[in-house]
Amino acid sequence: MFSEQERAFLQSQTLARLATVAVSGQPDVDAVGFGFDGERFYISGYALERSRKYQNVAAGHTLVSLIIDDLPSVEPLVPRAIKIHGEAEIVTLEQGYRGPGIYIVITPRVSWSWGVDAPAFQDGQFVTKKITWQ
């Protein structure tokens, strides 16, 4: 459901931030590498099973937020980002973007983007694009 420009932006980025919630209710965010297959996001990592993000999802806290962003310029200010609210699950893949192994797989439910398809600031207003996924 992403535009061609949004897909190109995702392919150009190597780092995202993944927010999960611990059993205690404490939010936690990690910088993560990711892959995207056009429908779902894939998060892996060294010793993934020992990470808080893995433990939070494994404990049933499957609602997550993921943001992929950059700032090509600060003068003028040019922010670009795609933010996803979605549902995570843990899967073992025989082939993933980092090879076989365990992944946190995120299915988007709602996404927002800014500065990717069009400038983030238009006529003095900050403009976002929202997509509700099927």
Coordinates of N, CA and C in Angstrom, one line a residue:
M1 N 0.8 -1.2 0.0 CA 0.0 0.0 0.0 C 0.9 1.3 0.0
F2 N 2.2 1.1 0.1 CA 3.0 2.3 0.0 C 3.2 2.7 -1.4
S3 N 3.4 4.0 -1.6 CA 3.7 4.5 -2.9 C 5.1 4.1 -3.4
E4 N 5.3 4.3 -4.7 CA 6.6 4.0 -5.2 C 7.7 4.8 -4.5
Q5 N 7.5 6.0 -4.2 CA 8.5 6.8 -3.5 C 8.7 6.3 -2.0
E6 N 7.6 5.9 -1.4 CA 7.7 5.4 0.0 C 8.5 4.1 0.0
R7 N 8.3 3.2 -1.0 CA 9.0 1.9 -1.1 C 10.5 2.2 -1.4
A8 N 10.8 3.2 -2.2 CA 12.2 3.5 -2.5 C 12.8 4.1 -1.2
F9 N 12.1 4.9 -0.5 CA 12.7 5.4 0.8 C 13.0 4.3 1.7
L10 N 12.1 3.4 1.9 CA 12.3 2.2 2.8 C 13.5 1.4 2.4
Q11 N 13.7 1.2 1.1 CA 14.8 0.5 0.6 C 16.1 1.2 0.8
S12 N 16.1 2.5 0.9 CA 17.3 3.3 1.0 C 17.7 3.4 2.5
Q13 N 16.9 3.0 3.4 CA 17.2 3.1 4.8 C 17.7 1.8 5.4
T14 N 18.5 1.8 6.4 CA 19.0 0.6 7.0 C 18.7 0.5 8.5
L15 N 18.2 1.5 9.0 CA 17.9 1.6 10.5 C 16.6 2.1 10.8
A16 N 15.9 1.5 11.8 CA 14.6 1.9 12.2 C 14.6 1.9 13.7
R17 N 13.5 2.4 14.3 CA 13.4 2.4 15.8 C 12.1 1.6 16.1
L18 N 12.2 0.6 16.9 CA 11.1 -0.3 17.2 C 10.7 -0.1 18.7
A19 N 9.4 0.3 18.9 CA 8.9 0.5 20.3 C 8.0 -0.7 20.6
T20 N 8.3 -1.3 21.8 CA 7.5 -2.4 22.3 C 7.1 -2.0 23.7
V21 N 6.3 -2.8 24.4 CA 5.8 -2.5 25.8 C 6.1 -3.8 26.6
A22 N 6.8 -3.6 27.7 CA 7.1 -4.7 28.7 C 5.8 -5.1 29.4
V23 N 5.9 -6.2 30.1 CA 4.8 -6.7 30.9 C 4.5 -5.7 32.0
S24 N 5.5 -5.0 32.5 CA 5.3 -4.0 33.5 C 4.5 -2.8 33.0
G25 N 4.4 -2.6 31.7 CA 3.8 -1.5 31.1 C 4.8 -0.4 30.6
Q26 N 6.1 -0.7 30.9 CA 7.1 0.3 30.5 C 7.4 0.2 29.0
P27 N 7.2 1.3 28.3 CA 7.6 1.4 26.9 C 9.1 1.2 26.7
D28 N 9.5 0.6 25.6 CA 11.0 0.4 25.4 C 11.2 0.6 23.9
V29 N 12.2 1.3 23.5 CA 12.5 1.5 22.1 C 14.0 1.1 21.8
D30 N 14.1 0.4 20.7 CA 15.5 0.0 20.2 C 15.7 0.4 18.8
A31 N 16.9 0.7 18.5 CA 17.3 0.9 17.1 C 17.5 -0.5 16.5
V32 N 17.0 -0.7 15.3 CA 17.0 -2.1 14.7 C 17.2 -2.0 13.2
G33 N 17.9 -3.0 12.7 CA 17.9 -3.2 11.3 C 16.6 -3.8 10.8
F34 N 16.2 -3.7 9.6 CA 14.9 -4.2 9.2 C 15.0 -4.6 7.7
G35 N 14.0 -5.4 7.3 CA 13.7 -5.7 5.9 C 12.3 -5.5 5.7
F36 N 11.9 -5.3 4.5 CA 10.5 -5.1 4.1 C 10.2 -5.8 2.8
D37 N 9.2 -6.6 2.8 CA 8.8 -7.4 1.6 C 7.7 -6.8 0.8
G38 N 7.2 -5.6 1.1 CA 6.1 -5.0 0.4 C 4.8 -5.1 1.2
E39 N 4.8 -6.0 2.2 CA 3.6 -6.2 3.1 C 4.0 -6.2 4.6
R40 N 5.1 -6.7 4.9 CA 5.5 -6.8 6.3 C 6.9 -6.5 6.6
F41 N 7.2 -6.0 7.8 CA 8.5 -5.7 8.2 C 9.2 -6.8 9.0
Y42 N 10.4 -7.0 8.8 CA 11.2 -8.1 9.5 C 12.3 -7.5 10.3
I43 N 12.3 -7.9 11.6 CA 13.4 -7.4 12.5 C 14.1 -8.7 12.9
S44 N 15.4 -8.6 12.9 CA 16.3 -9.7 13.4 C 17.4 -9.1 14.3
G45 N 18.3 -9.9 14.6 CA 19.4 -9.3 15.4 C 20.2 -10.4 16.1
Y46 N 21.4 -10.1 16.5 CA 22.2 -11.0 17.2 C 21.6 -11.3 18.6
A47 N 21.5 -12.6 18.9 CA 20.9 -13.0 20.2 C 19.5 -12.4 20.4
L48 N 18.7 -12.4 19.3 CA 17.4 -11.7 19.3 C 16.5 -12.3 20.5
E49 N 16.6 -13.6 20.7 CA 15.8 -14.2 21.8 C 16.1 -13.7 23.2
R50 N 17.2 -13.1 23.4 CA 17.6 -12.5 24.7 C 17.2 -11.0 24.8
S51 N 16.7 -10.4 23.7 CA 16.5 -9.0 23.7 C 15.1 -8.7 24.4
R52 N 15.0 -7.5 24.9 CA 13.8 -7.0 25.5 C 12.7 -7.0 24.5
K53 N 13.0 -6.5 23.2 CA 11.9 -6.5 22.2 C 11.3 -7.9 22.0
Y54 N 12.2 -8.9 21.9 CA 11.7 -10.2 21.7 C 10.9 -10.7 22.9
Q55 N 11.4 -10.5 24.1 CA 10.7 -10.9 25.3 C 9.4 -10.2 25.4
N56 N 9.3 -8.9 25.1 CA 8.0 -8.2 25.2 C 7.0 -8.8 24.2
V57 N 7.4 -9.1 23.0 CA 6.4 -9.6 22.0 C 6.1 -11.1 22.4
A58 N 7.1 -11.8 22.8 CA 6.8 -13.2 23.2 C 5.9 -13.3 24.4
A59 N 5.9 -12.3 25.3 CA 5.0 -12.2 26.4 C 3.5 -11.8 26.1
G60 N 3.3 -11.6 24.8 CA 1.9 -11.2 24.3 C 1.7 -9.8 24.1
H61 N 2.7 -9.0 24.3 CA 2.5 -7.5 24.0 C 2.9 -7.3 22.5
T62 N 1.9 -7.6 21.7 CA 2.2 -7.7 20.2 C 1.9 -6.3 19.5
L63 N 1.3 -5.3 20.2 CA 1.1 -4.0 19.5 C 2.5 -3.3 19.6
V64 N 3.0 -2.8 18.4 CA 4.3 -2.2 18.3 C 4.2 -0.9 17.5
S65 N 5.2 -0.1 17.6 CA 5.3 1.0 16.7 C 6.7 1.0 16.1
L66 N 6.8 1.3 14.8 CA 8.1 1.3 14.1 C 8.2 2.6 13.3
I67 N 9.4 3.3 13.4 CA 9.6 4.5 12.6 C 10.9 4.4 11.9
I68 N 10.8 4.7 10.6 CA 12.0 4.8 9.7 C 12.1 6.3 9.3
D69 N 13.2 6.9 9.6 CA 13.3 8.3 9.4 C 14.7 8.8 9.0
D70 N 14.8 10.0 8.5 CA 16.1 10.6 8.3 C 15.8 12.1 8.2
L71 N 16.9 12.9 8.1 CA 16.8 14.3 8.1 C 17.9 14.8 7.1
P72 N 17.6 14.8 5.8 CA 18.6 15.1 4.8 C 19.1 16.5 4.9
S73 N 18.3 17.4 5.5 CA 18.8 18.8 5.7 C 18.1 19.4 6.9
V74 N 18.9 20.3 7.6 CA 18.4 21.0 8.7 C 18.1 22.5 8.3
E75 N 18.7 22.9 7.2 CA 18.5 24.3 6.7 C 18.5 24.3 5.2
P76 N 17.3 24.2 4.6 CA 16.0 24.2 5.3 C 15.7 22.8 5.9
L77 N 14.8 22.9 6.8 CA 14.4 21.6 7.5 C 13.7 20.7 6.6
V78 N 14.2 19.5 6.4 CA 13.6 18.5 5.5 C 13.5 17.1 6.2
P79 N 12.5 17.0 7.0 CA 12.3 15.7 7.7 C 11.6 14.7 6.7
R80 N 12.0 13.4 6.8 CA 11.3 12.4 6.1 C 11.1 11.2 7.0
A81 N 9.9 10.6 7.0 CA 9.7 9.5 7.8 C 8.5 8.6 7.4
I82 N 8.5 7.4 7.8 CA 7.3 6.5 7.7 C 7.2 5.9 9.1
K83 N 6.0 6.0 9.7 CA 5.7 5.5 11.0 C 4.6 4.5 10.9
I84 N 4.8 3.3 11.6 CA 3.9 2.2 11.5 C 3.4 1.9 12.9
H85 N 2.1 1.7 13.0 CA 1.5 1.0 14.2 C 1.1 -0.3 13.6
G86 N 1.5 -1.4 14.3 CA 1.2 -2.7 13.8 C 1.2 -3.8 14.8
E87 N 1.1 -5.0 14.4 CA 1.0 -6.2 15.2 C 2.2 -7.0 14.9
A88 N 2.9 -7.4 16.0 CA 4.1 -8.2 15.8 C 3.9 -9.7 16.2
E89 N 4.7 -10.5 15.6 CA 4.7 -11.9 15.9 C 6.1 -12.4 15.7
I90 N 6.4 -13.5 16.4 CA 7.7 -14.1 16.3 C 7.6 -15.3 15.4
V91 N 8.5 -15.4 14.4 CA 8.5 -16.5 13.4 C 9.9 -16.9 13.2
T92 N 10.0 -18.2 12.8 CA 11.3 -18.8 12.4 C 11.2 -18.9 10.9
L93 N 12.2 -18.3 10.2 CA 12.1 -18.3 8.7 C 13.3 -19.1 8.2
E94 N 13.1 -19.9 7.2 CA 14.2 -20.6 6.5 C 15.0 -19.7 5.7
Q95 N 14.4 -18.5 5.2 CA 15.1 -17.5 4.5 C 14.5 -16.2 4.8
G96 N 15.3 -15.3 5.3 CA 14.9 -13.9 5.6 C 15.9 -13.0 5.1
Y97 N 15.7 -11.7 5.3 CA 16.6 -10.7 4.8 C 18.0 -10.8 5.4
R98 N 18.2 -11.5 6.5 CA 19.5 -11.8 7.1 C 19.8 -13.3 7.1
G99 N 19.1 -14.0 6.3 CA 19.3 -15.4 6.3 C 18.3 -16.2 7.1
P100 N 18.5 -17.5 7.3 CA 17.6 -18.2 8.2 C 17.7 -17.8 9.6
G101 N 16.5 -17.9 10.4 CA 16.6 -17.6 11.8 C 15.3 -17.1 12.3
I102 N 15.3 -16.6 13.5 CA 14.1 -16.0 14.2 C 14.0 -14.6 13.9
Y103 N 12.8 -14.1 13.6 CA 12.5 -12.8 13.3 C 11.2 -12.3 14.1
I104 N 11.2 -11.0 14.3 CA 10.0 -10.3 14.8 C 9.4 -9.8 13.5
V105 N 8.2 -10.2 13.1 CA 7.5 -9.8 11.9 C 6.4 -8.9 12.3
I106 N 6.4 -7.7 11.6 CA 5.4 -6.7 11.9 C 4.4 -6.5 10.7
T107 N 3.2 -6.7 11.0 CA 2.1 -6.4 10.0 C 1.5 -5.1 10.3
P108 N 1.7 -4.1 9.3 CA 1.2 -2.8 9.6 C -0.4 -2.8 9.7
R109 N -0.9 -1.9 10.5 CA -2.3 -1.7 10.7 C -2.6 -0.3 10.2
V110 N -1.8 0.7 10.6 CA -1.9 2.1 10.3 C -0.5 2.6 10.0
S111 N -0.3 3.4 9.0 CA 1.0 4.1 8.8 C 0.8 5.5 8.4
W112 N 1.8 6.3 8.8 CA 1.8 7.7 8.4 C 3.2 8.0 7.8
S113 N 3.2 8.9 6.8 CA 4.4 9.3 6.2 C 4.4 10.8 6.0
W114 N 5.6 11.3 6.0 CA 5.8 12.8 5.8 C 7.1 13.0 5.1
G115 N 7.1 13.9 4.2 CA 8.3 14.3 3.5 C 8.8 13.3 2.5
V116 N 8.1 12.3 2.2 CA 8.6 11.3 1.3 C 7.9 11.4 -0.1
D117 N 6.6 11.5 -0.1 CA 5.9 11.7 -1.4 C 5.8 13.2 -1.8
A118 N 5.9 14.0 -0.8 CA 5.8 15.5 -1.0 C 6.5 16.1 0.2
P119 N 6.9 17.4 0.1 CA 7.5 18.1 1.2 C 6.6 18.0 2.5
A120 N 7.3 17.9 3.6 CA 6.6 17.8 4.9 C 5.9 19.1 5.3
F121 N 6.5 20.2 4.8 CA 5.9 21.5 5.1 C 5.3 22.1 3.8
Q122 N 4.0 22.4 3.8 CA 3.4 23.0 2.7 C 2.5 24.1 3.2
D123 N 2.7 25.3 2.6 CA 2.0 26.5 3.0 C 2.1 26.7 4.5
G124 N 3.2 26.5 5.1 CA 3.4 26.7 6.5 C 2.8 25.7 7.4
Q125 N 2.3 24.6 6.8 CA 1.6 23.5 7.6 C 2.4 22.2 7.5
F126 N 2.4 21.4 8.5 CA 3.1 20.1 8.5 C 2.0 19.2 8.0
V127 N 2.4 18.4 6.9 CA 1.5 17.5 6.2 C 1.9 16.1 6.4
T128 N 0.9 15.2 6.8 CA 1.2 13.8 6.8 C 0.2 13.1 6.0
K129 N 0.6 11.9 5.5 CA -0.2 11.0 4.7 C -0.5 9.8 5.6
K130 N -1.8 9.4 5.8 CA -2.2 8.3 6.7 C -2.8 7.2 5.8
I131 N -2.4 6.0 6.1 CA -2.9 4.8 5.4 C -3.4 3.8 6.5
T132 N -4.7 3.4 6.3 CA -5.2 2.3 7.1 C -5.1 1.0 6.3
W133 N -4.3 0.1 6.8 CA -4.0 -1.1 6.0 C -5.2 -2.1 6.2
Q134 N -5.3 -3.0 5.2 CA -6.4 -4.0 5.2 C -6.1 -5.1 6.2

